[in-house]
Short mmCIF file of C-alpha atoms in Angstrom, two decimals:
data_model
loop_
_atom_site.label_atom_id
_atom_site.label_comp_id
_atom_site.label_asym_id
_atom_site.label_seq_id
_atom_site.Cartn_x
_atom_site.Cartn_y
_atom_site.Cartn_z
CA MET A 797 -41.35 -41.68 -31.46
CA ASN A 798 -43.15 -38.56 -32.42
CA ASN A 799 -42.65 -37.28 -28.91
CA TYR A 800 -38.89 -37.87 -29.23
CA LYS A 801 -38.95 -36.05 -32.50
CA GLN A 802 -40.98 -33.20 -31.24
CA MET A 803 -38.29 -32.88 -28.41
CA ALA A 804 -35.38 -33.04 -30.61
CA THR A 805 -36.85 -30.50 -32.83
CA ALA A 806 -37.52 -28.31 -29.85
CA SER A 807 -33.92 -28.67 -28.47
CA LEU A 808 -32.31 -27.84 -31.93
CA LEU A 809 -34.60 -24.83 -32.14
CA VAL A 810 -33.53 -23.65 -28.61
CA ALA A 811 -29.83 -24.29 -29.44
CA SER A 812 -30.26 -22.40 -32.72
CA LEU A 813 -31.91 -19.55 -30.99
CA VAL A 814 -28.98 -19.43 -28.22
CA LEU A 815 -26.55 -19.38 -31.14
CA SER A 816 -28.52 -16.89 -32.97
CA CYS A 817 -28.62 -14.63 -29.86
CA ARG A 818 -25.02 -14.92 -29.32
CA GLU A 819 -24.25 -14.08 -32.80
CA THR A 820 -26.52 -10.96 -32.72
CA GLN A 821 -24.86 -9.77 -29.62
CA LYS A 822 -21.47 -9.96 -31.19
CA PRO A 823 -21.45 -6.67 -32.97
CA MET A 824 -23.39 -4.96 -29.97
CA LEU A 825 -20.55 -6.15 -27.41
CA ALA A 826 -17.66 -5.25 -29.89
CA LYS A 827 -18.88 -1.62 -29.68
CA GLU A 828 -19.23 -1.95 -25.79
CA ILE A 829 -15.86 -3.62 -25.49
CA SER A 830 -14.24 -1.10 -27.50
CA ALA A 831 -15.63 1.73 -25.17
CA ILE A 832 -13.83 0.14 -22.35
CA ASN A 833 -10.55 0.78 -23.72
CA LEU A 834 -8.87 -2.44 -22.12
CA LYS A 835 -5.20 -2.83 -21.59
CA THR A 836 -4.02 -5.01 -24.20
CA GLY A 837 -0.62 -6.75 -25.62
CA LYS A 838 1.79 -9.21 -24.54
CA VAL A 839 1.46 -10.02 -20.58
CA VAL A 840 4.87 -8.74 -19.22
CA LEU A 841 6.54 -10.53 -16.40
CA CYS A 842 10.13 -10.46 -14.99
CA GLY A 843 11.41 -13.64 -12.97
CA PRO A 844 12.14 -17.31 -13.36
CA GLU A 845 11.63 -19.13 -16.82
CA ASP A 846 8.38 -20.52 -15.91
CA LYS A 847 6.87 -17.16 -14.70
CA GLY A 848 5.59 -18.17 -11.55
CA VAL A 849 2.78 -16.28 -9.99
CA GLY A 850 1.35 -18.93 -7.51
CA LYS A 851 -1.57 -21.50 -7.99
CA VAL A 852 -5.26 -20.68 -8.13
CA SER A 853 -8.37 -22.53 -8.79
CA PHE A 854 -11.30 -20.25 -9.62
CA ILE A 855 -14.01 -22.33 -11.40
CA ILE A 856 -15.65 -20.24 -14.21
CA SER A 857 -17.81 -21.18 -17.36
CA GLY A 858 -15.61 -21.98 -20.32
CA ASP A 859 -13.36 -24.65 -21.75
CA ASP A 860 -10.10 -25.64 -19.97
CA SER A 861 -8.05 -23.45 -21.86
CA THR A 862 -10.19 -20.30 -20.72
CA SER A 863 -10.21 -21.71 -17.29
CA LYS A 864 -6.52 -21.99 -17.18
CA GLN A 865 -5.99 -18.46 -18.63
CA PHE A 866 -8.66 -16.80 -16.19
CA ASN A 867 -6.90 -18.38 -13.34
CA PHE A 868 -3.58 -17.07 -14.47
CA GLY A 869 -5.24 -13.63 -14.61
CA ILE A 870 -6.60 -14.17 -11.03
CA ALA A 871 -3.18 -15.08 -9.86
CA LEU A 872 -1.76 -11.81 -11.15
CA LEU A 873 -4.62 -9.91 -9.72
CA HIS A 874 -3.92 -11.30 -6.47
CA SER A 875 -0.36 -10.08 -6.33
CA PHE A 876 -1.61 -6.75 -7.70
CA GLU A 877 -0.14 -6.90 -10.95
CA TYR A 878 -3.26 -5.18 -12.18
CA ASP A 879 -2.12 -4.00 -15.72
CA GLU A 880 -0.82 -7.40 -16.56
CA ALA A 881 -3.98 -9.25 -15.11
CA GLU A 882 -6.24 -6.81 -17.07
CA LYS A 883 -4.43 -7.85 -20.26
CA VAL A 884 -5.34 -11.56 -19.51
CA PHE A 885 -8.91 -10.88 -19.08
CA ALA A 886 -8.85 -8.85 -22.39
CA GLN A 887 -7.30 -11.81 -24.22
CA ILE A 888 -10.20 -13.89 -22.76
CA ILE A 889 -12.79 -11.39 -24.03
CA HIS A 890 -11.28 -10.97 -27.44
CA ARG A 891 -11.48 -14.98 -27.85
CA ASP A 892 -14.93 -15.31 -26.21
CA PRO A 893 -16.78 -11.97 -25.44
CA GLN A 894 -19.44 -14.31 -23.78
CA ILE A 895 -17.31 -14.92 -20.81
CA ALA A 896 -18.82 -12.72 -18.21
CA MET A 897 -16.22 -13.28 -15.49
CA ALA A 898 -13.55 -11.85 -17.58
CA TYR A 899 -15.40 -8.49 -17.34
CA TRP A 900 -15.49 -8.91 -13.49
CA GLY A 901 -11.94 -9.35 -13.68
CA VAL A 902 -11.32 -6.18 -15.51
CA ALA A 903 -13.43 -4.29 -12.91
CA MET A 904 -11.33 -5.79 -10.09
CA CYS A 905 -8.46 -4.82 -11.78
CA ASN A 906 -9.64 -1.09 -11.59
CA PHE A 907 -10.73 -1.44 -8.07
CA HIS A 908 -7.37 -2.28 -6.44
CA PRO A 909 -9.07 -2.09 -2.70
CA LEU A 910 -5.81 -1.42 -0.72
CA TRP A 911 -4.17 1.01 -2.96
CA THR A 912 -5.07 4.39 -3.89
CA PRO A 913 -8.89 4.81 -4.38
CA PRO A 914 -9.56 4.58 -8.20
CA GLU A 915 -9.76 7.70 -10.24
CA GLN A 916 -12.52 8.57 -12.55
CA PRO A 917 -11.16 6.80 -15.66
CA GLU A 918 -10.82 3.57 -13.85
CA LEU A 919 -14.39 3.99 -11.97
CA ILE A 920 -15.85 4.42 -15.65
CA LYS A 921 -13.92 1.54 -16.96
CA GLY A 922 -14.95 -0.75 -14.18
CA ASN A 923 -18.45 0.15 -14.10
CA LYS A 924 -18.92 -0.26 -17.85
CA ALA A 925 -17.42 -3.89 -17.76
CA LEU A 926 -19.80 -4.97 -15.10
CA GLU A 927 -22.66 -3.53 -17.01
CA ILE A 928 -21.56 -5.91 -19.95
CA ALA A 929 -20.86 -8.76 -17.46
CA ARG A 930 -24.55 -8.42 -16.26
CA SER A 931 -26.00 -8.02 -19.54
CA ILE A 932 -24.52 -11.57 -20.68
CA ASN A 933 -27.08 -14.36 -20.00
CA ALA A 934 -24.57 -17.31 -20.34
CA LYS A 935 -23.25 -17.28 -16.83
CA THR A 936 -23.83 -19.49 -13.56
CA ASN A 937 -25.76 -18.10 -10.59
CA ARG A 938 -22.49 -18.18 -8.77
CA GLU A 939 -20.84 -15.90 -11.44
CA SER A 940 -23.82 -13.70 -11.29
CA ASP A 941 -23.34 -13.32 -7.53
CA TYR A 942 -19.67 -12.37 -7.87
CA ILE A 943 -20.69 -9.77 -10.43
CA GLN A 944 -23.44 -8.32 -8.21
CA ALA A 945 -21.05 -8.33 -5.41
CA LEU A 946 -18.57 -6.22 -7.08
CA SER A 947 -21.21 -3.93 -8.53
CA ALA A 948 -22.00 -2.90 -4.95
CA TYR A 949 -18.74 -0.94 -4.95
CA TYR A 950 -19.17 0.66 -8.36
CA LYS A 951 -22.85 1.46 -7.82
CA ASN A 952 -23.56 5.31 -7.67
CA TRP A 953 -19.68 5.87 -7.60
CA GLU A 954 -20.46 9.58 -8.95
CA LYS A 955 -22.29 10.36 -5.57
CA LEU A 956 -20.94 7.89 -2.92
CA ASP A 957 -17.52 8.20 -1.26
CA HIS A 958 -14.77 5.40 -1.69
CA ARG A 959 -15.32 4.15 2.07
CA THR A 960 -18.99 4.09 1.86
CA ARG A 961 -18.77 1.97 -1.40
CA CYS A 962 -15.85 -0.37 0.26
CA LEU A 963 -18.26 -0.98 3.06
CA GLN A 964 -21.09 -2.08 0.58
CA TYR A 965 -18.74 -4.34 -1.24
CA GLU A 966 -17.51 -5.97 2.30
CA GLU A 967 -21.51 -6.66 3.09
CA ALA A 968 -21.88 -8.07 -0.50
CA MET A 969 -19.08 -10.30 -0.18
CA ARG A 970 -20.02 -11.43 3.30
CA LYS A 971 -23.28 -12.64 1.82
CA LEU A 972 -21.58 -14.27 -1.20
CA SER A 973 -19.09 -16.29 0.96
CA GLU A 974 -21.83 -17.37 3.23
CA LYS A 975 -23.87 -18.64 0.16
CA TYR A 976 -20.95 -20.62 -1.03
CA PRO A 977 -19.12 -21.96 2.15
CA ASN A 978 -17.08 -24.22 0.00
CA ASP A 979 -15.74 -21.50 -2.57
CA LYS A 980 -12.18 -20.74 -1.39
CA GLU A 981 -12.07 -17.76 -3.80
CA ALA A 982 -15.02 -16.13 -2.31
CA ALA A 983 -13.67 -16.49 1.05
CA ILE A 984 -10.20 -14.80 0.02
CA PHE A 985 -11.87 -11.91 -1.83
CA TYR A 986 -14.06 -11.45 1.26
CA ALA A 987 -10.93 -11.27 3.57
CA LEU A 988 -9.43 -8.57 1.10
CA ALA A 989 -12.98 -6.86 1.27
CA LEU A 990 -12.68 -6.79 5.11
CA ASP A 991 -9.13 -5.23 4.83
CA ALA A 992 -10.30 -2.62 2.47
CA ALA A 993 -13.44 -1.76 4.71
CA ALA A 994 -11.29 -1.53 8.01
CA ASP A 995 -11.51 1.66 9.91
CA PRO A 996 -8.01 3.03 10.56
CA ALA A 997 -9.25 4.44 13.82
CA ASP A 998 -10.13 0.99 15.11
CA LYS A 999 -7.20 -0.11 17.38
CA THR A 1000 -8.89 -3.50 18.04
CA TYR A 1001 -8.43 -4.37 14.54
CA THR A 1002 -11.88 -6.17 14.13
CA LYS A 1003 -11.91 -6.49 10.57
CA GLN A 1004 -8.49 -7.45 10.14
CA ARG A 1005 -8.53 -10.20 12.70
CA LYS A 1006 -11.57 -11.33 11.06
CA ALA A 1007 -9.90 -11.37 7.79
CA GLY A 1008 -6.72 -13.06 9.39
CA GLN A 1009 -8.86 -15.94 10.77
CA ILE A 1010 -10.31 -16.81 7.32
CA LEU A 1011 -6.97 -16.72 5.50
CA ASN A 1012 -5.15 -18.65 8.29
CA SER A 1013 -8.00 -21.25 7.98
CA LEU A 1014 -7.11 -21.60 4.50
CA TYR A 1015 -3.51 -21.36 4.39
CA PRO A 1016 -2.66 -25.12 5.32
CA ASN A 1017 -4.40 -26.27 2.34
CA ALA A 1018 -3.47 -23.48 -0.19
CA PRO A 1019 0.31 -22.55 0.86
CA TYR A 1020 1.03 -21.57 -2.69
CA HIS A 1021 -2.18 -19.38 -3.30
CA PRO A 1022 -0.77 -15.81 -3.88
CA GLY A 1023 -3.80 -14.24 -2.54
CA VAL A 1024 -3.73 -15.98 0.84
CA VAL A 1025 -0.05 -15.20 1.65
CA HIS A 1026 -0.27 -11.76 0.28
CA TYR A 1027 -3.38 -10.93 2.08
CA ILE A 1028 -2.10 -12.35 5.19
CA ILE A 1029 0.67 -9.59 5.20
CA HIS A 1030 -1.73 -6.78 4.48
CA THR A 1031 -4.11 -8.00 7.34
CA TYR A 1032 -1.33 -7.99 9.94
CA ASP A 1033 0.63 -4.98 8.53
CA TYR A 1034 0.28 -3.17 12.03
CA PRO A 1035 2.82 -2.81 14.90
CA GLU A 1036 0.54 -5.10 17.23
CA LEU A 1037 0.00 -7.72 14.68
CA ALA A 1038 3.03 -8.02 12.49
CA HIS A 1039 4.62 -10.87 14.11
CA LEU A 1040 1.72 -12.86 13.01
CA ALA A 1041 2.52 -12.44 9.28
CA LEU A 1042 6.33 -13.22 9.54
CA PRO A 1043 5.69 -16.72 8.12
CA ALA A 1044 3.69 -15.50 5.24
CA ALA A 1045 6.38 -12.73 4.55
CA GLU A 1046 9.12 -15.31 4.40
CA LYS A 1047 7.26 -17.19 1.83
CA TYR A 1048 5.49 -14.69 -0.44
CA ALA A 1049 8.37 -14.09 -2.62
CA SER A 1050 8.82 -17.62 -3.48
CA VAL A 1051 5.16 -18.26 -4.05
CA ALA A 1052 5.03 -15.46 -6.86
CA PRO A 1053 8.65 -14.95 -7.88
CA SER A 1054 7.59 -13.26 -11.25
CA SER A 1055 5.74 -10.53 -9.48
CA ALA A 1056 7.74 -7.09 -8.49
CA HIS A 1057 5.20 -6.50 -5.73
CA ALA A 1058 5.45 -9.84 -4.23
CA GLN A 1059 9.36 -9.25 -3.73
CA HIS A 1060 8.67 -6.00 -2.06
CA MET A 1061 5.48 -6.77 0.01
CA PRO A 1062 7.46 -9.12 2.76
CA SER A 1063 9.39 -5.96 3.40
CA HIS A 1064 6.23 -4.34 5.08
CA ILE A 1065 6.45 -7.02 7.78
CA PHE A 1066 10.14 -6.95 8.04
CA THR A 1067 10.14 -3.16 8.60
CA ARG A 1068 7.51 -3.45 11.25
CA LEU A 1069 9.70 -5.73 13.11
CA GLY A 1070 12.88 -3.97 12.59
CA MET A 1071 14.46 -6.69 10.31
CA TRP A 1072 16.54 -4.46 8.21
CA ASP A 1073 18.82 -6.87 6.48
CA GLU A 1074 15.76 -8.94 5.14
CA SER A 1075 13.91 -5.58 4.13
CA ILE A 1076 16.82 -4.63 2.11
CA ALA A 1077 17.23 -8.11 0.49
CA SER A 1078 13.44 -7.89 -0.25
CA ASN A 1079 13.63 -4.35 -1.70
CA LEU A 1080 16.61 -4.86 -3.79
CA ALA A 1081 14.91 -7.93 -5.46
CA SER A 1082 11.89 -5.71 -6.04
CA ILE A 1083 13.81 -2.74 -7.53
CA GLU A 1084 15.67 -5.24 -10.02
CA ALA A 1085 12.31 -6.88 -11.03
CA ALA A 1086 10.64 -3.46 -11.36
CA ARG A 1087 13.31 -2.26 -13.65
CA CYS A 1088 13.06 -5.32 -15.75
CA TYR A 1089 9.37 -4.91 -16.08
CA ALA A 1090 9.64 -1.24 -16.89
CA GLN A 1091 12.10 -2.03 -19.76
CA SER A 1092 10.01 -4.97 -21.07
CA ALA A 1093 6.59 -3.11 -20.92
CA GLY A 1094 8.15 -0.01 -22.58
CA ILE A 1095 7.41 2.34 -19.65
CA LYS A 1096 8.70 5.73 -19.98
CA GLY A 1097 10.78 6.93 -17.05
CA VAL A 1098 10.84 5.25 -13.60
CA TRP A 1099 8.06 2.67 -12.76
CA ASP A 1100 6.27 3.65 -9.54
CA GLU A 1101 7.09 -0.05 -8.04
CA GLU A 1102 10.64 0.79 -8.28
CA LEU A 1103 10.13 4.17 -6.47
CA HIS A 1104 8.01 2.45 -3.70
CA ALA A 1105 10.90 -0.03 -3.12
CA MET A 1106 13.49 2.69 -3.38
CA ASP A 1107 11.88 4.38 -0.13
CA TYR A 1108 11.68 1.20 2.00
CA VAL A 1109 15.45 0.34 1.13
CA VAL A 1110 16.40 3.70 1.97
CA TYR A 1111 14.68 3.68 5.32
CA ALA A 1112 16.26 0.30 6.00
CA TYR A 1113 19.80 1.60 5.16
CA LEU A 1114 19.27 4.45 7.43
CA GLN A 1115 18.57 2.35 10.19
CA LYS A 1116 21.71 0.47 9.98
CA LYS A 1117 23.63 3.91 9.48
CA ASP A 1118 24.69 2.37 5.96
CA LEU A 1119 24.88 6.06 4.67
CA LYS A 1120 26.89 5.24 1.58
CA SER A 1121 24.06 2.96 0.13
CA ALA A 1122 21.29 5.24 1.25
CA LYS A 1123 23.09 8.36 -0.42
CA GLN A 1124 23.36 6.14 -3.74
CA GLN A 1125 19.58 5.44 -3.73
CA TRP A 1126 19.05 9.33 -3.16
CA ASP A 1127 21.55 10.12 -6.07
CA HIS A 1128 19.96 7.76 -8.37
CA LEU A 1129 16.47 9.22 -7.43
CA ASN A 1130 17.83 12.70 -8.61
CA THR A 1131 18.51 11.11 -12.14
CA PHE A 1132 14.88 10.29 -12.88
CA LYS A 1133 13.23 12.91 -15.34
CA GLU A 1134 9.88 11.20 -15.56
CA ALA A 1135 7.88 8.57 -13.52
CA SER A 1136 5.09 6.22 -14.74
CA PRO A 1137 2.24 6.72 -13.46
CA PRO A 1138 2.84 10.19 -11.66
CA ASN A 1139 0.77 9.06 -8.76
CA LEU A 1140 0.94 9.25 -4.79
CA LYS A 1141 3.52 6.35 -4.49
CA GLY A 1142 5.94 8.32 -6.71
CA ALA A 1143 5.40 11.85 -5.05
CA TYR A 1144 5.90 10.28 -1.53
CA THR A 1145 9.29 8.61 -2.82
CA PHE A 1146 10.57 11.91 -4.23
CA ALA A 1147 9.75 13.72 -0.94
CA ALA A 1148 10.59 11.08 1.55
CA ILE A 1149 14.11 9.92 0.41
CA PRO A 1150 15.80 13.28 0.79
CA VAL A 1151 13.81 14.13 3.88
CA ARG A 1152 14.77 10.87 5.61
CA TYR A 1153 18.36 11.41 4.76
CA VAL A 1154 18.81 14.63 6.09
CA LEU A 1155 16.45 14.36 9.28
CA GLU A 1156 17.89 10.84 10.21
CA ASN A 1157 21.38 12.31 10.33
CA ARG A 1158 20.39 15.58 11.69
CA LEU A 1159 21.68 17.60 8.60
CA TRP A 1160 19.90 20.79 9.72
CA LYS A 1161 21.47 23.08 7.13
CA GLU A 1162 20.86 20.63 4.20
CA ALA A 1163 17.18 20.32 5.44
CA THR A 1164 16.59 23.85 4.87
CA LYS A 1165 17.58 23.66 1.30
CA LEU A 1166 15.45 20.66 0.16
CA THR A 1167 13.34 21.77 -2.73
CA THR A 1168 9.59 20.58 -3.66
CA THR A 1169 9.79 20.08 -7.10
CA PRO A 1170 11.59 16.96 -8.66
CA ALA A 1171 12.40 17.51 -12.23
CA GLY A 1172 9.34 16.71 -14.45
CA PHE A 1173 7.02 15.30 -11.74
CA PRO A 1174 3.59 17.20 -10.84
CA MET A 1175 4.45 17.70 -6.93
CA GLN A 1176 1.58 20.52 -7.09
CA GLN A 1177 -1.07 17.83 -7.27
CA PHE A 1178 0.25 16.20 -3.85
CA PRO A 1179 -0.07 18.43 -1.05
CA TRP A 1180 0.54 15.96 1.77
CA GLN A 1181 4.02 15.07 0.06
CA ARG A 1182 4.94 18.59 -0.21
CA GLY A 1183 4.21 19.16 3.46
CA ILE A 1184 6.88 16.58 4.16
CA ILE A 1185 9.45 18.55 2.58
CA HIS A 1186 8.30 21.75 4.36
CA PHE A 1187 8.32 19.91 7.53
CA ALA A 1188 11.94 19.05 7.06
CA ARG A 1189 12.78 22.57 6.10
CA LEU A 1190 11.08 23.99 9.11
CA LEU A 1191 12.93 21.56 11.61
CA GLY A 1192 16.06 22.62 9.94
CA PHE A 1193 15.55 26.30 10.58
CA VAL A 1194 14.51 25.46 14.12
CA HIS A 1195 17.45 23.68 14.90
CA LEU A 1196 19.60 26.41 13.38
CA ASP A 1197 17.53 29.21 15.57
CA GLN A 1198 16.04 30.77 12.61
CA VAL A 1199 12.87 30.81 14.13
CA ASP A 1200 11.26 33.49 11.60
CA SER A 1201 12.05 31.26 8.70
CA ALA A 1202 10.55 28.24 10.76
CA LYS A 1203 7.36 29.99 10.99
CA GLN A 1204 7.24 30.67 7.23
CA GLU A 1205 7.35 26.94 6.65
CA LEU A 1206 4.64 26.59 9.32
CA GLY A 1207 2.35 28.84 7.47
CA ILE A 1208 3.03 26.77 4.34
CA LEU A 1209 2.14 23.64 6.24
CA LYS A 1210 -1.03 25.10 7.49
CA GLN A 1211 -1.97 26.20 3.79
CA LEU A 1212 -1.30 22.44 2.64
CA GLN A 1213 -3.42 21.25 5.43
CA GLN A 1214 -6.31 23.39 4.50
CA GLU A 1215 -6.04 22.51 0.91
CA LEU A 1216 -6.30 18.97 1.77
CA LEU A 1217 -9.41 19.54 3.94
CA ASP A 1218 -11.05 21.57 1.07
CA LYS A 1219 -10.50 18.41 -1.11
CA GLN A 1220 -12.08 16.21 1.63
CA LYS A 1221 -8.70 14.41 2.03
CA THR A 1222 -8.87 13.97 5.83
CA TYR A 1223 -6.43 11.30 6.31
CA TYR A 1224 -3.62 13.30 4.45
CA ALA A 1225 -4.97 16.60 6.29
CA ASN A 1226 -4.42 14.75 9.69
CA GLN A 1227 -0.89 13.73 8.68
CA VAL A 1228 0.00 17.40 8.15
CA ALA A 1229 -1.78 18.37 11.36
CA ILE A 1230 0.55 15.94 13.20
CA GLN A 1231 3.48 17.90 11.62
CA ILE A 1232 2.09 21.17 12.45
CA ASN A 1233 1.71 20.28 16.15
CA ALA A 1234 5.17 18.88 16.30
CA ALA A 1235 6.65 21.99 14.42
CA GLU A 1236 4.76 24.40 16.61
CA GLY A 1237 6.07 22.54 19.69
CA TRP A 1238 9.73 23.02 18.60
CA ILE A 1239 9.07 26.64 17.72
CA LEU A 1240 7.63 27.40 21.21
CA TRP A 1241 10.66 25.51 22.67
CA LYS A 1242 13.18 28.11 20.90
CA GLU A 1243 10.92 30.75 22.11
CA GLY A 1244 11.31 30.00 25.54
CA LYS A 1245 7.94 28.62 26.29
CA PRO A 1246 8.80 25.05 27.58
CA ALA A 1247 5.33 24.08 28.89
CA ALA A 1248 3.61 25.16 25.76
CA ALA A 1249 6.08 23.51 23.78
CA LEU A 1250 5.67 20.00 25.46
CA GLU A 1251 1.94 20.20 25.23
CA LYS A 1252 2.11 20.76 21.36
CA MET A 1253 4.67 17.93 21.04
CA GLN A 1254 2.74 15.52 23.21
CA LEU A 1255 -0.26 16.33 21.29
CA ALA A 1256 1.48 15.45 18.04
CA ALA A 1257 2.59 12.27 19.44
CA ASP A 1258 -0.46 11.04 20.67
CA MET A 1259 -2.34 11.89 17.34
CA GLU A 1260 0.29 9.85 15.71
CA ASP A 1261 -0.37 6.82 17.97
CA LYS A 1262 -4.04 6.94 17.19
CA THR A 1263 -3.32 7.03 13.27
CA GLU A 1264 -2.13 4.19 11.12
CA LYS A 1265 0.69 4.86 8.74
CA HIS A 1266 -0.20 4.96 5.13
CA PRO A 1267 0.71 1.72 3.05
CA VAL A 1268 2.79 3.84 0.60
CA THR A 1269 5.28 4.63 3.54
CA PRO A 1270 7.77 2.30 5.66
CA GLY A 1271 7.20 4.81 8.35
CA GLU A 1272 7.00 8.44 9.34
CA VAL A 1273 10.08 10.56 8.17
CA LEU A 1274 10.54 11.19 11.91
CA PRO A 1275 8.19 9.48 14.38
CA ALA A 1276 6.45 12.10 16.64
CA ARG A 1277 7.22 10.25 19.88
CA GLU A 1278 10.89 9.92 18.95
CA LEU A 1279 10.82 13.81 18.54
CA LEU A 1280 9.29 14.19 21.78
CA GLY A 1281 12.20 11.91 23.21
CA ASP A 1282 14.63 14.58 21.56
CA LEU A 1283 12.84 17.38 23.02
CA TYR A 1284 12.83 16.13 26.47
CA LEU A 1285 16.69 15.62 26.06
CA GLU A 1286 17.05 19.17 24.93
CA MET A 1287 15.09 20.10 28.11
CA LYS A 1288 17.66 18.02 30.19
CA ALA A 1289 14.69 15.62 31.48
CA PRO A 1290 16.19 12.29 30.55
CA GLU A 1291 13.95 10.23 32.52
CA LYS A 1292 10.95 11.33 30.40
CA ALA A 1293 13.22 11.12 27.26
CA LEU A 1294 13.96 7.49 28.08
CA ALA A 1295 10.17 7.02 28.32
CA ALA A 1296 9.43 8.39 25.10
CA TYR A 1297 12.07 6.54 23.46
CA GLN A 1298 11.06 3.18 24.92
CA ALA A 1299 7.35 3.85 23.91
CA ASN A 1300 8.31 4.75 20.28
CA LEU A 1301 10.71 1.55 19.91
CA GLU A 1302 7.58 -0.71 20.72
CA LYS A 1303 5.95 0.85 17.72
CA HIS A 1304 9.12 1.27 15.61
CA PRO A 1305 11.67 -1.54 16.80
CA ASN A 1306 15.26 -1.23 16.00
CA ARG A 1307 15.07 2.41 14.77
CA TYR A 1308 18.55 3.59 14.92
CA ASN A 1309 17.71 7.14 16.45
CA GLY A 1310 15.20 5.55 18.89
CA LEU A 1311 17.93 3.05 20.18
CA GLN A 1312 20.50 5.78 20.25
CA GLY A 1313 18.38 8.19 22.18
CA ALA A 1314 17.25 5.39 24.57
CA ALA A 1315 20.92 4.61 25.31
CA GLN A 1316 21.81 8.37 25.73
CA SER A 1317 18.89 8.73 28.05
CA ALA A 1318 19.62 5.80 30.18
CA SER A 1319 23.14 6.97 30.53
CA LEU A 1320 22.28 10.34 31.66
CA CYS A 1321 19.71 8.59 34.28
CA GLY A 1322 22.74 6.75 35.50
CA ASN A 1323 21.30 3.37 34.52
CA LYS A 1324 24.50 1.90 33.16
CA GLU A 1325 22.82 -1.68 32.73
CA LEU A 1326 20.00 -0.31 30.57
CA ALA A 1327 22.23 1.92 28.60
CA ASP A 1328 24.79 -0.98 27.62
CA PHE A 1329 21.43 -3.08 26.60
CA TYR A 1330 20.58 -0.28 23.90
CA ALA A 1331 24.29 0.04 22.80
CA ARG A 1332 24.38 -3.88 22.24
CA GLN A 1333 21.23 -3.39 20.22
CA LEU A 1334 22.67 -0.58 18.16
CA ARG A 1335 25.80 -2.79 17.25
CA ALA A 1336 23.45 -5.60 16.22
CA VAL A 1337 21.19 -3.45 14.14
CA THR A 1338 24.33 -1.88 12.49
CA ALA A 1339 26.35 -5.13 11.91
CA ALA A 1340 27.25 -5.30 8.22
CA ASP A 1341 26.35 -8.94 7.80
CA GLY A 1342 24.07 -9.54 10.77
CA LYS A 1343 20.46 -10.61 10.79
CA SER A 1344 17.89 -8.36 12.56
CA ILE A 1345 16.29 -9.68 15.80
CA ALA A 1346 12.41 -9.36 15.12
CA GLY A 1347 10.69 -7.28 17.46
CA ALA A 1348 13.84 -6.31 19.63
CA PRO A 1349 14.08 -4.46 21.67
#
């Protein structure tokens, strides 16, 4: 009996010490939490009344109410609704600062693995959130492992580059998923880490295929999990793999109908497969959801998610030769005075939509008049995007036989490439380098140097074939190998032009100018059957109410 009393007394003492510790930590945590500057306010979603974002079951410490709210935040996180997800995790922290995984959630919101690498304020916020998470004792070993795994990305962020830290995070998540083989979320986040760490130059897609195996093994038992279907799309967002993601692309929007990104993301696969009607429908829905969100959230100016969808829908309209609808989007773009946030996505859209319209339609005079500064947008911060406009101006001058003016634009492109190299933005510098080689090829052609011209244009096409497109774009403003086909046609070499167009159509199926160029080349080669085949494809692609044939021709 005395032993029982002693044990009871000891238990009460331990409990009181734990409570005392939690109470003494509160003012300390309050100061640290305030320093993070968490996003707060009402969670904003646009969509069906039930605000569907998918079904997630991530087990954490806390009562049922906390777990339910945490899973809501995780569902938002999986659809890249980072601002709203952070609000959810902030609400959990406000109610109970001892929920360590809520800080992990904040850090994940500021990592965004498949988007533009986080800027310094986001890295500071994520790192501080993880510091608090590590300091909290009231967490399970599994939660500690999640926190330590993400810490592998934020560790030494001041000294290590983004890719190195992504590789560290991938390895940490591999170990975590192996340690907890029955943890579905660990497997999903490991697949995401694999995609984030994938080498853009690896044409065997080793990491992506591994991620795909993981996600596809989970899909039968988790068909409404937003992360599973979403990451399948990202995993296979490559010309050679896109067909593998078509079922997920056709389903994702219905899994998370209240996410603007979920409405848009399927169009990545539709674009890869040349399914223009489906891409248009997807992006129009995304634009509507984005406008609703921006208005509800009080965003000043146009939200970047709307801009992103606009570029994709214009690209699709142009392939269907629906110039009226494409021009309406360009005109609407010109009404924006402010974009939020003023980031890479917005900069690309402001550059790409006008350039696509004039280049796809061979409006060379109009191309020479394009400007580089949309009203109220800091384009000077984005050399790659500015290069797109100067590339269009250069092609315009070349085709108008104004070689001196074209060379001036070439000089600007080289300056922009050097600026990117100086900033160690090697991927973007390579994108400009491709344009420089293509530009030099066309200038050399106009100067009467066909052999040198072909060498440069072939180099540009080969470089582009070895480089994956950035997720921000539905495709190059003009594919280099398609431009090579155009050059062969000017040189009156239809057989080689046909080969170039056909090779390009394998990577960019159902592109209008690719099909038209192939049809013209085949006709010039005397191959009426092949010319008729491409002509039929053109009619199918441009049909007003038709459905695109995935992967054709």
